[in-house]
Structures are given as C-alpha cells and as structure tokens.
XYZ file of N, CA and C in Angstrom:
156
model
N -44.996 108.106 -6.082
C -46.312 109.772 -5.812
C -47.365 108.904 -6.032
N -47.107 107.977 -6.859
C -49.161 107.417 -7.026
C -49.126 106.156 -5.991
N -48.256 105.510 -5.330
C -47.786 104.542 -4.222
C -48.821 105.570 -3.105
N -48.255 106.584 -3.065
C -48.080 107.505 -1.841
C -49.440 108.030 -1.931
N -49.992 107.893 -2.966
C -51.331 108.630 -3.218
C -52.634 107.537 -2.505
N -52.149 106.281 -2.936
C -52.706 105.091 -2.820
C -52.777 104.724 -1.475
N -51.381 104.958 -0.767
C -51.576 104.631 0.863
C -52.289 105.663 1.621
N -51.724 106.737 0.933
C -53.160 107.321 1.933
C -54.290 107.621 2.064
N -55.212 106.699 1.028
C -56.235 106.627 0.368
C -56.650 105.589 1.953
N -55.810 103.907 1.435
C -55.835 102.879 1.642
C -55.949 103.209 3.730
N -54.980 103.973 4.170
C -54.995 104.396 5.191
C -56.398 105.288 5.817
N -57.440 105.304 5.157
C -58.300 106.528 5.055
C -59.073 105.569 5.176
N -59.536 104.235 4.627
C -60.159 103.838 4.479
C -60.090 102.715 5.861
N -58.919 102.383 6.463
C -58.914 101.986 7.084
C -59.221 102.508 8.701
N -58.480 103.301 8.432
C -59.619 104.138 9.644
C -61.114 104.499 9.522
N -61.739 104.781 8.389
C -63.306 104.167 8.111
C -64.045 102.642 8.685
N -63.120 101.718 8.517
C -63.426 99.854 8.940
C -63.369 100.652 10.789
N -62.544 100.795 10.761
C -62.352 100.744 12.412
C -63.525 101.956 13.117
N -64.061 103.220 12.343
C -65.025 103.951 12.556
C -65.960 102.607 12.857
N -66.143 102.601 11.885
C -67.578 101.596 11.551
C -68.140 100.449 12.793
N -66.086 99.747 13.253
C -66.456 99.347 13.920
C -67.055 99.794 15.529
N -66.087 100.426 15.823
C -66.483 101.898 17.010
C -68.143 101.271 17.291
N -68.486 101.865 16.356
C -69.792 102.627 16.240
C -70.834 101.375 16.119
N -70.047 99.880 15.730
C -71.441 99.686 15.392
C -72.009 98.437 17.625
N -70.663 98.593 17.792
C -69.745 97.664 19.135
C -71.173 99.192 20.562
N -70.560 100.231 20.253
C -71.658 100.644 21.224
C -73.085 100.475 21.474
N -73.465 100.639 22.540
C -74.618 99.904 23.333
C -75.590 100.488 22.214
N -75.940 101.465 21.552
C -77.179 102.206 20.882
C -76.500 102.228 19.930
N -75.536 101.784 18.922
C -75.646 102.863 16.849
C -76.315 103.313 16.531
N -75.274 104.353 16.268
C -76.301 105.673 15.302
C -76.416 104.406 13.601
N -77.470 104.187 13.522
C -77.250 103.664 11.697
C -77.353 104.778 11.177
N -77.776 105.738 10.806
C -77.643 106.408 9.996
C -75.999 106.280 10.288
N -75.113 107.203 10.911
C -74.329 107.504 10.782
C -72.953 106.570 10.572
N -73.513 105.135 10.922
C -72.962 103.524 10.473
C -72.592 103.432 8.626
N -74.296 104.387 8.015
C -74.344 103.667 6.554
C -73.151 104.720 5.989
N -73.548 105.795 6.383
C -72.399 107.809 5.574
C -70.920 107.016 5.876
N -70.674 105.927 7.037
C -69.826 105.816 7.111
C -68.961 104.787 6.284
N -69.953 103.455 5.637
C -69.730 103.234 4.958
C -69.934 103.530 3.425
N -70.867 104.302 3.490
C -70.421 105.035 1.822
C -68.962 105.619 1.424
N -69.150 106.375 2.403
C -67.744 106.605 2.429
C -66.271 106.225 2.027
N -66.043 104.379 3.157
C -65.608 103.809 2.325
C -65.662 102.907 0.891
N -66.457 103.066 0.434
C -67.000 102.364 -0.502
C -66.476 103.392 -1.384
N -66.605 104.337 -1.726
C -66.028 105.551 -2.101
C -64.490 104.987 -2.677
N -63.841 105.187 -1.269
C -62.994 105.562 -0.753
C -61.721 104.018 -1.452
N -62.902 102.902 -1.520
C -62.756 102.073 -2.118
C -62.492 101.675 -4.184
N -63.648 102.297 -4.248
C -63.262 102.253 -5.556
C -62.183 103.679 -6.052
N -62.091 104.116 -5.385
C -60.892 105.831 -5.939
C -59.964 104.383 -6.134
N -59.040 103.881 -4.938
C -57.777 102.816 -4.541
C -58.430 101.666 -5.837
N -58.660 101.286 -6.413
C -59.303 100.553 -6.960
C -59.112 101.106 -8.445
N -59.629 101.910 -9.200
C -59.530 103.023 -10.213
C -57.803 103.638 -10.085
N -57.105 104.037 -9.447
C -55.461 104.742 -8.871
C -54.503 103.233 -10.000
N -55.085 101.789 -9.721
C -54.082 101.012 -9.652
C -54.313 101.118 -11.042
C-alpha cells in the first residue's frame, strides 16, 4: 500500500514537471502559475521523501 501511495505521488510530481515545462515554453509564460506549480512540486517532493 505504501508503495502505491509513493507511486501516485511520483506520478503527480512528474505531471507537475510536464506542466511547468509546457507553461515555460509558451510565448508569454505565466510566471505566477509557474511559481505555484513549482511550490506544489516541492511539497510533493517533500512528502515523497518523508514517506521513504
């Protein structure tokens, strides 16, 4: 069960990374949105680290 939870968190983390890259590549990226996505990604990373 724990590994399923970690896998789900890692999938969300990867999805956020893709969203950050996609937003960064737009002609006029929304820097506020990118900052919020990065904060969410960091929170997930911390949760993954604490789950190990």
